[in-house]
Short mmCIF file of C-alpha atoms and ligand atoms in Angstrom, two decimals:
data_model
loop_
_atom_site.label_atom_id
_atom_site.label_comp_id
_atom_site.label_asym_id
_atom_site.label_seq_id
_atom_site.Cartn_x
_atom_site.Cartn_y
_atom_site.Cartn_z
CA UNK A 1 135.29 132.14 72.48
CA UNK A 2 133.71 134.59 74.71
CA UNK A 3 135.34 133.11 77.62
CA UNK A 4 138.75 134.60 75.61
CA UNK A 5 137.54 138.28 75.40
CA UNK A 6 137.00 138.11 78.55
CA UNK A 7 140.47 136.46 80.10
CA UNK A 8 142.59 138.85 77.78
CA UNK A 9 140.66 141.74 79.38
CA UNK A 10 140.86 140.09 83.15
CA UNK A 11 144.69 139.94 81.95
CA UNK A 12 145.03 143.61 81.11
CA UNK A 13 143.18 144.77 84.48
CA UNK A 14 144.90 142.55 86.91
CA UNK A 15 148.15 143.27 85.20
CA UNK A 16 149.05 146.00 87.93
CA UNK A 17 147.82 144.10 90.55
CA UNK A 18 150.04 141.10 90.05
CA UNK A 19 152.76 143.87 88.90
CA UNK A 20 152.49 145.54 91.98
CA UNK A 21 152.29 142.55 94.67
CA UNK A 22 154.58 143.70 96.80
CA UNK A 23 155.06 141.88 99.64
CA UNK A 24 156.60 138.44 98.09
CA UNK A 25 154.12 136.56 97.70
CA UNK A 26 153.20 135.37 94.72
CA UNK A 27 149.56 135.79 93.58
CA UNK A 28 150.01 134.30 89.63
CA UNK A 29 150.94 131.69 87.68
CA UNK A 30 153.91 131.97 85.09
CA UNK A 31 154.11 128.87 82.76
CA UNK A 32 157.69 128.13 82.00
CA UNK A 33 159.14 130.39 84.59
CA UNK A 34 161.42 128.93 87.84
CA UNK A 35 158.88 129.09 90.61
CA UNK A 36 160.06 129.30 93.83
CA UNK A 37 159.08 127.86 97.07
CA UNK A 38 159.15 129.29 100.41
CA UNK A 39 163.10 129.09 100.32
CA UNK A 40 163.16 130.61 97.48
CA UNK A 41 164.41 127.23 95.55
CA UNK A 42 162.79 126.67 92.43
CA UNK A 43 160.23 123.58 93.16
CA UNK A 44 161.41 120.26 92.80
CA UNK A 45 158.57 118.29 92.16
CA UNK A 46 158.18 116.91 88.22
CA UNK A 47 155.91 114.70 87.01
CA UNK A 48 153.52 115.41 89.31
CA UNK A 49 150.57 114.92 90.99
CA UNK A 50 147.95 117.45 93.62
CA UNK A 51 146.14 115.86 96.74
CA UNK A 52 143.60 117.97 98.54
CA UNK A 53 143.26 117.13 101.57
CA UNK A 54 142.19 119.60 105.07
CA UNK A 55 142.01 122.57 103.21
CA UNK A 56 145.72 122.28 101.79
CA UNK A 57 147.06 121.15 98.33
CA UNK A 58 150.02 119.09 98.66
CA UNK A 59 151.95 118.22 95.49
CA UNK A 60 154.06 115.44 94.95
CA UNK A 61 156.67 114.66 92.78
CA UNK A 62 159.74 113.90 91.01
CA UNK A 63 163.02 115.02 92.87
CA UNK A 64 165.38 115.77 90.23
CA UNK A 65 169.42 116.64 90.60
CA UNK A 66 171.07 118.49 87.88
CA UNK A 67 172.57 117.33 84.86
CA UNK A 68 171.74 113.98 82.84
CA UNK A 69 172.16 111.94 85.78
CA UNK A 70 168.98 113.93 87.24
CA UNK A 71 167.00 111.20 84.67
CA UNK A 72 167.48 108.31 87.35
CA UNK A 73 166.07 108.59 91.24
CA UNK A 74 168.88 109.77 93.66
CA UNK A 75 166.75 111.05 96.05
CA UNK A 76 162.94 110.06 95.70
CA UNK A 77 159.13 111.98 95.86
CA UNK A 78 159.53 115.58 97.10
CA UNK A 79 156.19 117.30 98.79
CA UNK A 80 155.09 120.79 99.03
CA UNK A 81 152.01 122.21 100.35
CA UNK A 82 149.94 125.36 99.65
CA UNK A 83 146.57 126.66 100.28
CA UNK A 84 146.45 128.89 97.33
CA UNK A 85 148.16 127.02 94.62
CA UNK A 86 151.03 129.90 93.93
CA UNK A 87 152.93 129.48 97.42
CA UNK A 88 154.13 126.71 98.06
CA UNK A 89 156.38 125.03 101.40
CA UNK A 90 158.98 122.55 101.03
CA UNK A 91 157.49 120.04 103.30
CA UNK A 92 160.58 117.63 102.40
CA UNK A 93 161.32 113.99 101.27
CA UNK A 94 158.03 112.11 101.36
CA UNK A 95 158.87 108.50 99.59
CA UNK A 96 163.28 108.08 100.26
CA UNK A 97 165.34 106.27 97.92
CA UNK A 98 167.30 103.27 99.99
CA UNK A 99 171.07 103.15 99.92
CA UNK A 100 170.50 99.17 100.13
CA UNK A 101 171.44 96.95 97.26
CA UNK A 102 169.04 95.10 97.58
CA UNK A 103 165.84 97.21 97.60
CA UNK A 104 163.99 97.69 94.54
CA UNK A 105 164.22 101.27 95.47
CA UNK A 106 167.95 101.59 95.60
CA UNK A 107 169.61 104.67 94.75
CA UNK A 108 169.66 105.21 90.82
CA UNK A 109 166.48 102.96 89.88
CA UNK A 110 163.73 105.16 88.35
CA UNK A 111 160.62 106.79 89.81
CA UNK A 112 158.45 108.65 87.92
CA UNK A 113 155.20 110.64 88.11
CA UNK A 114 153.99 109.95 91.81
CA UNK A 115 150.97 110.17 92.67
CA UNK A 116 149.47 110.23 95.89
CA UNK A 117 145.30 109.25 96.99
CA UNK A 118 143.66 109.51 100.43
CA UNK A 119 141.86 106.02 101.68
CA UNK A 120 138.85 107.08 103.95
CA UNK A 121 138.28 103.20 104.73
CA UNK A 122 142.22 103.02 106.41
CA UNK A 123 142.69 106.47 107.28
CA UNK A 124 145.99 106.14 105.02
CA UNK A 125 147.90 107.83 101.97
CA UNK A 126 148.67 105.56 98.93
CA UNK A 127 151.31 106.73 96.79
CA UNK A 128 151.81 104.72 93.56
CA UNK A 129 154.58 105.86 91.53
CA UNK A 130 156.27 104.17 87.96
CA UNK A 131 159.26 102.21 88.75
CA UNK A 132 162.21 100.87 86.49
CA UNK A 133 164.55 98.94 88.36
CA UNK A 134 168.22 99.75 88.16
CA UNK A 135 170.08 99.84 85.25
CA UNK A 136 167.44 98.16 83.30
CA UNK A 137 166.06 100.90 81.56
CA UNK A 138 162.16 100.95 81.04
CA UNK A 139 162.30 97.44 80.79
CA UNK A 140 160.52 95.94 83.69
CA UNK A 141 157.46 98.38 83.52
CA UNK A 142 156.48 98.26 87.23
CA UNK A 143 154.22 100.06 89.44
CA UNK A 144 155.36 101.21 93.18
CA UNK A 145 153.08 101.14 96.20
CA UNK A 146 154.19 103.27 99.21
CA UNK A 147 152.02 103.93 102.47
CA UNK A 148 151.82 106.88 105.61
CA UNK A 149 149.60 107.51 107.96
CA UNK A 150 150.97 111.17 107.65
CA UNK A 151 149.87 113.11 104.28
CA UNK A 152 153.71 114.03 104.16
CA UNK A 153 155.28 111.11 104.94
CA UNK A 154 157.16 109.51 105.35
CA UNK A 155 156.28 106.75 103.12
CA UNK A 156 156.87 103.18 103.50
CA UNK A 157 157.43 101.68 100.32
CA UNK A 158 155.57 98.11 100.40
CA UNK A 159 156.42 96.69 96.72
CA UNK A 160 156.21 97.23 93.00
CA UNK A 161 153.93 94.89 90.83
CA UNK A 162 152.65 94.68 86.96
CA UNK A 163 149.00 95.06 87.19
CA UNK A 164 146.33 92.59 86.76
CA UNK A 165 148.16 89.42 86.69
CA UNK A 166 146.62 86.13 85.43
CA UNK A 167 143.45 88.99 84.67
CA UNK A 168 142.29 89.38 81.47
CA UNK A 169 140.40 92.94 80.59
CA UNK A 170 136.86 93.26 80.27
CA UNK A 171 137.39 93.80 76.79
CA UNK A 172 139.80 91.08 75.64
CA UNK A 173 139.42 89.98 71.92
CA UNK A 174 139.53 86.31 71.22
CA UNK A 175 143.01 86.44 69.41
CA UNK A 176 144.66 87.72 73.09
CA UNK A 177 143.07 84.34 74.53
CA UNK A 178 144.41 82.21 71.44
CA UNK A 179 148.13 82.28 71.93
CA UNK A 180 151.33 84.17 71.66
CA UNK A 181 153.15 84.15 68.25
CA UNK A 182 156.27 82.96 68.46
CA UNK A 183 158.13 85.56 66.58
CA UNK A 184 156.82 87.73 69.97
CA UNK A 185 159.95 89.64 71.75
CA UNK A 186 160.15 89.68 75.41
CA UNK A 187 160.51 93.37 75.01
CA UNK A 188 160.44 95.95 72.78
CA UNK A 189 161.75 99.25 72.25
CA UNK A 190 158.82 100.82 73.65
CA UNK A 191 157.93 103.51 70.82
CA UNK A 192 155.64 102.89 67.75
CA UNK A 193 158.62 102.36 65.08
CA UNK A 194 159.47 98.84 66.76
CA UNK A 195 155.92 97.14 66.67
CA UNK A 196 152.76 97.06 63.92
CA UNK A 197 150.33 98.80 63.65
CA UNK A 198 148.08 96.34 64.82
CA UNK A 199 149.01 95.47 68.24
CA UNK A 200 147.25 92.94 68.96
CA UNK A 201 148.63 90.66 66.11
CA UNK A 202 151.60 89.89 68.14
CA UNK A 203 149.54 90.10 71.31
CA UNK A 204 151.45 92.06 74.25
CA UNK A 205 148.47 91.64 76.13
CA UNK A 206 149.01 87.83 76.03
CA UNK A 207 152.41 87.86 76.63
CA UNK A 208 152.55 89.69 79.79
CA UNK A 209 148.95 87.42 81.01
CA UNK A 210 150.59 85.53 83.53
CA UNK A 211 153.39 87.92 85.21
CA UNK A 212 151.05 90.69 84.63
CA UNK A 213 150.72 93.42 82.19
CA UNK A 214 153.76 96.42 81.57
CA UNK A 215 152.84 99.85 83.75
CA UNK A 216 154.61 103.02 82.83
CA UNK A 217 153.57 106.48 82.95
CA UNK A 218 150.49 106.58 85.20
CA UNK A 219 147.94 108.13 86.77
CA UNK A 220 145.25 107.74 89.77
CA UNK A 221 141.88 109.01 89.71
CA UNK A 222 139.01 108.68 92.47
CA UNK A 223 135.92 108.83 91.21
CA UNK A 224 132.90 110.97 93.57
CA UNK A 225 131.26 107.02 94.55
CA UNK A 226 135.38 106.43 96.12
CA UNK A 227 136.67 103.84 94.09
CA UNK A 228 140.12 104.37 92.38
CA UNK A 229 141.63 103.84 89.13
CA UNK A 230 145.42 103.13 88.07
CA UNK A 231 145.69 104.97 84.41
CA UNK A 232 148.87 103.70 82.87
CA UNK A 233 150.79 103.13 79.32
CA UNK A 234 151.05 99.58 79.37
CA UNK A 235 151.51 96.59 75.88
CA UNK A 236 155.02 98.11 75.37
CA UNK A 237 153.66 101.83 75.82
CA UNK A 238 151.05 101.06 72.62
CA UNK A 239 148.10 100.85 74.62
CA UNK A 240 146.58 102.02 77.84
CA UNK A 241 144.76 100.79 80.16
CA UNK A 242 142.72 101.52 83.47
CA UNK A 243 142.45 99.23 85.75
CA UNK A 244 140.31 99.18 88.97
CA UNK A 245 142.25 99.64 92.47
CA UNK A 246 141.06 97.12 95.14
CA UNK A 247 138.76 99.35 98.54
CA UNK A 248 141.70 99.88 100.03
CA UNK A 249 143.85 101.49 96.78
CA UNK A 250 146.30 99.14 97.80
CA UNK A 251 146.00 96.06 95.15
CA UNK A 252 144.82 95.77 91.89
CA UNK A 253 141.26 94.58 91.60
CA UNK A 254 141.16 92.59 88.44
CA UNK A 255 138.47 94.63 86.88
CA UNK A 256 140.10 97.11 83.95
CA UNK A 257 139.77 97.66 80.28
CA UNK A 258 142.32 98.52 77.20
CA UNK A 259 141.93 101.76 75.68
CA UNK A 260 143.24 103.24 72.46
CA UNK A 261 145.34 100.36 71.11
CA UNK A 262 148.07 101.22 69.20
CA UNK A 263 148.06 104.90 69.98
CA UNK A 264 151.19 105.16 71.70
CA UNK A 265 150.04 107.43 74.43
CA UNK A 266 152.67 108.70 77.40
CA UNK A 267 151.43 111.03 80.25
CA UNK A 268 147.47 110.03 80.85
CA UNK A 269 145.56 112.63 82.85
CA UNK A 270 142.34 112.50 84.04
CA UNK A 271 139.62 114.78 85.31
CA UNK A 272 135.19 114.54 85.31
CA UNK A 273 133.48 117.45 84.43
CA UNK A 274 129.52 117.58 83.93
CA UNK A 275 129.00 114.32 84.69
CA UNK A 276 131.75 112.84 81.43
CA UNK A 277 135.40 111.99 82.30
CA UNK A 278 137.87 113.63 80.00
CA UNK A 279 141.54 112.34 79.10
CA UNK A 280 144.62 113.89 78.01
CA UNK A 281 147.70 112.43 77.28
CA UNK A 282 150.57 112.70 75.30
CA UNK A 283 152.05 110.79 72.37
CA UNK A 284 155.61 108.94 72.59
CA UNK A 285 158.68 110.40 71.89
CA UNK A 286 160.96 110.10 75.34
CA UNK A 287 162.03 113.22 76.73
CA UNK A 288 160.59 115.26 73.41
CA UNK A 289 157.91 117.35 73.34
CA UNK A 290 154.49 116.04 70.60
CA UNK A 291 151.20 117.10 70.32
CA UNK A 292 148.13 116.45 73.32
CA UNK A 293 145.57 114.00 72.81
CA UNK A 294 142.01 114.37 74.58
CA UNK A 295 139.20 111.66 74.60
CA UNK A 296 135.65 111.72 76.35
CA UNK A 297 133.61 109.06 78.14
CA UNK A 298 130.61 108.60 79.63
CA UNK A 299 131.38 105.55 81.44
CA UNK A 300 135.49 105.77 83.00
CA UNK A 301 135.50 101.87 81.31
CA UNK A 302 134.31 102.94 77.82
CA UNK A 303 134.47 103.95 75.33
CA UNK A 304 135.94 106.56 75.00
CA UNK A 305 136.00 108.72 71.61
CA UNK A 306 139.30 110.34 70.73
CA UNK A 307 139.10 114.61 70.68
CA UNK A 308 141.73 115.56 69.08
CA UNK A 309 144.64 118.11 70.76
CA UNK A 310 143.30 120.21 73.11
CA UNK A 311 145.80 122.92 72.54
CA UNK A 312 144.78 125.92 70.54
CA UNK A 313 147.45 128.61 70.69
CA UNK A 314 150.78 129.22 68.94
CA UNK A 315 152.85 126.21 70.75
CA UNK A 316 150.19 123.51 70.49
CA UNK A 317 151.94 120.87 68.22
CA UNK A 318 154.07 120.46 71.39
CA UNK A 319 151.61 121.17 73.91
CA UNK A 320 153.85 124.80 74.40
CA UNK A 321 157.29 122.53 75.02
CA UNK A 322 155.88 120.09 77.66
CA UNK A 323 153.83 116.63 78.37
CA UNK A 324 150.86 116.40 80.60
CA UNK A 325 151.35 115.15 83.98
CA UNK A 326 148.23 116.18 85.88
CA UNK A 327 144.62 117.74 85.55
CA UNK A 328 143.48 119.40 88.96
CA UNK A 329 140.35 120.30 89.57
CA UNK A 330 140.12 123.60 91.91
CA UNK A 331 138.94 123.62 94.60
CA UNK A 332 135.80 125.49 95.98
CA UNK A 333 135.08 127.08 92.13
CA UNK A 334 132.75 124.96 90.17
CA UNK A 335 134.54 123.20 86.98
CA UNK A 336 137.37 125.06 87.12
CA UNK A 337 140.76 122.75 86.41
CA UNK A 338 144.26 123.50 86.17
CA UNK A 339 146.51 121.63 82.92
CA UNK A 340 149.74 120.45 84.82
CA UNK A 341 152.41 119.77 82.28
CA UNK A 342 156.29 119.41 82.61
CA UNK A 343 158.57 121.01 80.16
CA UNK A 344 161.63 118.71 80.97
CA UNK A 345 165.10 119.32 80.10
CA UNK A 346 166.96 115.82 79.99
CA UNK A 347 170.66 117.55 80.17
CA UNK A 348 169.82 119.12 83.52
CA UNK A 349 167.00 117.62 84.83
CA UNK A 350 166.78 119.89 87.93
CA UNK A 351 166.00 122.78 85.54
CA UNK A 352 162.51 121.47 84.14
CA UNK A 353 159.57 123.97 84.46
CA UNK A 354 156.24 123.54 85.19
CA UNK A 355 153.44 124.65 82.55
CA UNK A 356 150.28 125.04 84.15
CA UNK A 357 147.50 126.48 81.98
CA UNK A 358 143.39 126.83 83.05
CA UNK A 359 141.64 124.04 81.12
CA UNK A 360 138.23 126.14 79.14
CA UNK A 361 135.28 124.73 77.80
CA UNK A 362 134.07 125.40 74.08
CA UNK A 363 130.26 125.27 73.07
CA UNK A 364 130.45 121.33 72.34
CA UNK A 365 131.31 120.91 76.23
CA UNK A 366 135.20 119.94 75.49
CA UNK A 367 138.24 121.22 76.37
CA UNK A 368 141.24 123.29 75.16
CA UNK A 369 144.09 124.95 76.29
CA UNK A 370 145.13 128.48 75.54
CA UNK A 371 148.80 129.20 76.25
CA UNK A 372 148.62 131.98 78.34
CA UNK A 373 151.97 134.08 79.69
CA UNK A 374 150.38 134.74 83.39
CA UNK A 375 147.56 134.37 84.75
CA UNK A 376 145.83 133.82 87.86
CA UNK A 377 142.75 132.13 90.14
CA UNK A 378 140.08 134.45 89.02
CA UNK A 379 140.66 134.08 85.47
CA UNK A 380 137.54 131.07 86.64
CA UNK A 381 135.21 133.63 87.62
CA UNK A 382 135.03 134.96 84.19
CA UNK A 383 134.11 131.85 83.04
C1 LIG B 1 158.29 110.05 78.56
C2 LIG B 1 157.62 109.87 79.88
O1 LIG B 1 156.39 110.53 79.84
C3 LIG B 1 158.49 110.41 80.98
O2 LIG B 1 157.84 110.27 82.22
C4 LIG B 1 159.79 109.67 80.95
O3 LIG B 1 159.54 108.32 81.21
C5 LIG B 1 160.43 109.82 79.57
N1 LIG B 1 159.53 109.35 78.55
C6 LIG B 1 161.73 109.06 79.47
O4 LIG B 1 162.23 109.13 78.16
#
């Protein structure tokens, strides 16, 4: 906790500095508050996710319009760019909803939590993004690929799958490979009151073998060696899993592994920090706020052991009014990593804010997450 006596008192002497910025640029982060872009519109990217790539951050994510009907895609995956992580440019439309009927994309499906990876091998900017089709709810639990040359786009949308078809994971349990009961539903409601406890009695994982398994909120993470991993809530949102991306990010390898059956998680993050990879997530309640969950590995395959909520502060039984969407490492300061989190508000989706809070470290080498009102770059030097 010395790392706290020292960011309250980096807080109190930089308070006149950020107080006194004066020529309109920002120079500090304010969880909660609208943050504006270089048009001074408040940034319209939720859900989302930071590439680094030629010495500019460019964040992607969901564009929302106001009111309920902001819940559904009518636009697509905004982009902004910034070298310093407080100013950001509207750089624009980088994946476009299609006005065709018959695209998967059309107008009014659902796209959620973008996220976008560079491929050295291609020279070429995979974007894979969660994708309900329209006016089917969360029921067809798909993953969308979408390709540039150009970090900004525009994208080409190629397809949306379910992962790791006819694959089973490298840690299947015999009574996945013995057969589905039939009292098995083709879907479920997707929250923990509608199945059992123990998932794997009625065997999701078997059900979906064949047309592959359910993807909903996800991640990507590259690891230093290159290769890339698809994080997502998949067995009806009860389990997740991470499955291996093929060299070229574009396809799913085969290779991945079920984590933390039955825990319901929503909003998987990832980040590797001396040499372990963390996870955060959330738990499931829709557009409702619920308490973090952390894990830590020493292998990204397993196992992982459960942490407990990383949040410490007043706030932390609902992660301060928001659900994890992102965990950025900074660039250019050693083990420093920013807590990207969306506070959403479902009856005007255009208004959710962005919480994003400096991940710290305690004497057993994990993390929490302090709510803090401002605060700014340096708070990492203090570390
Ligand atoms: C929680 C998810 O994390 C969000 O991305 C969104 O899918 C909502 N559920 C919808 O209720």
């Amino acid at each position: 906790m010395y790392f706290k006596t020292k960011v309250k008192l980096f807080l109190l002497l930089n308070f006149f500095a950020i107080a006194l910025n004066s020529w309109g640029q920002a120079n500090s982060f304010k969880p909660g508050k609208i943050w504006y872009d270089n048009s001074q519109v408040h940034i319209n990217a939720h859900g989302g996710g930071i590439l680094f790539f030629d010495d500019t951050y460019f964040w992607f994510g969901e564009h929302k319009i106001e009111g309920e009907a902001g819940n559904v895609a009518h636009v697509g995956v905004h982009v902004y760019s910034s070298k310093d992580l407080y100013n950001w440019k509207d750089e624009g439309i980088a994946l476009a909803v299609s006005d065709d009927p018959e695209s998967p994309i059309i107008k009014g499906c659902i796209i959620e939590r973008p996220k976008v990876i560079y491929n050295e091998k291609n020279d070429e900017f995979v974007m894979w993004f969660h994708h309900e089709l329209k006016g089917k709810g969360y029921s067809a639990g798909l993953t969308g690929l979408a390709v540039s040359k150009s970090v900004t786009g525009p994208y080409q949308y190629i397809h949306s799958v379910r992962p790791n078809a006819g694959q089973w994971p490298v840690n299947v349990k015999p009574i996945h490979q013995q057969g589905v009961p039939e009292t098995t539903k083709d879907s479920y409601c997707g929250g923990p009151e509608c199945l059992p406890g123990n998932i794997d009695t009625i065997n999701i994982l078997g059900r979906d073998f064949e047309k592959g398994q359910m993807s909903r909120d996800m991640t990507l993470f590259v690891d230093d060696d290159g290769a890339a991993y698809h994080i997502h809530s998949s067995e009806e949102n009860s389990t997740t899993h991470i499955s291996k991306l093929s060299d070229d990010y574009k396809s799913f390898s085969g290779e991945y592994v079920r984590i933390f059956p039955a825990r319901y998680m929503e909003a998987p993050a990832i980040f590797k920090h001396d040499g372990k990879y963390f996870f955060m997530a959330s738990g499931c309640t829709g557009w409702s706020p619920n308490s973090a969950r952390s894990a830590v590995a020493e292998n990204i395959f397993g196992p992982w052991k459960e942490l407990g909520n990383p949040c410490v502060s007043e706030g932390k039984e609902t992660t301060y009014n928001s659900q994890s969407t992102y965990i950025l490492p900074v660039q250019g300061v050693e083990d420093s990593y920013i807590f990207m989190a969306d506070r959403w508000n479902p009856k005007d989706a255009i208004d959710g804010r962005y919480i994003w809070l400096p991940i710290q470290f305690n004497d057993a080498g994990n993390p929490y997450i302090e709510w803090i009102e401002e605060w700014s770059l340096e708070i990492f030097d203090n570390k």
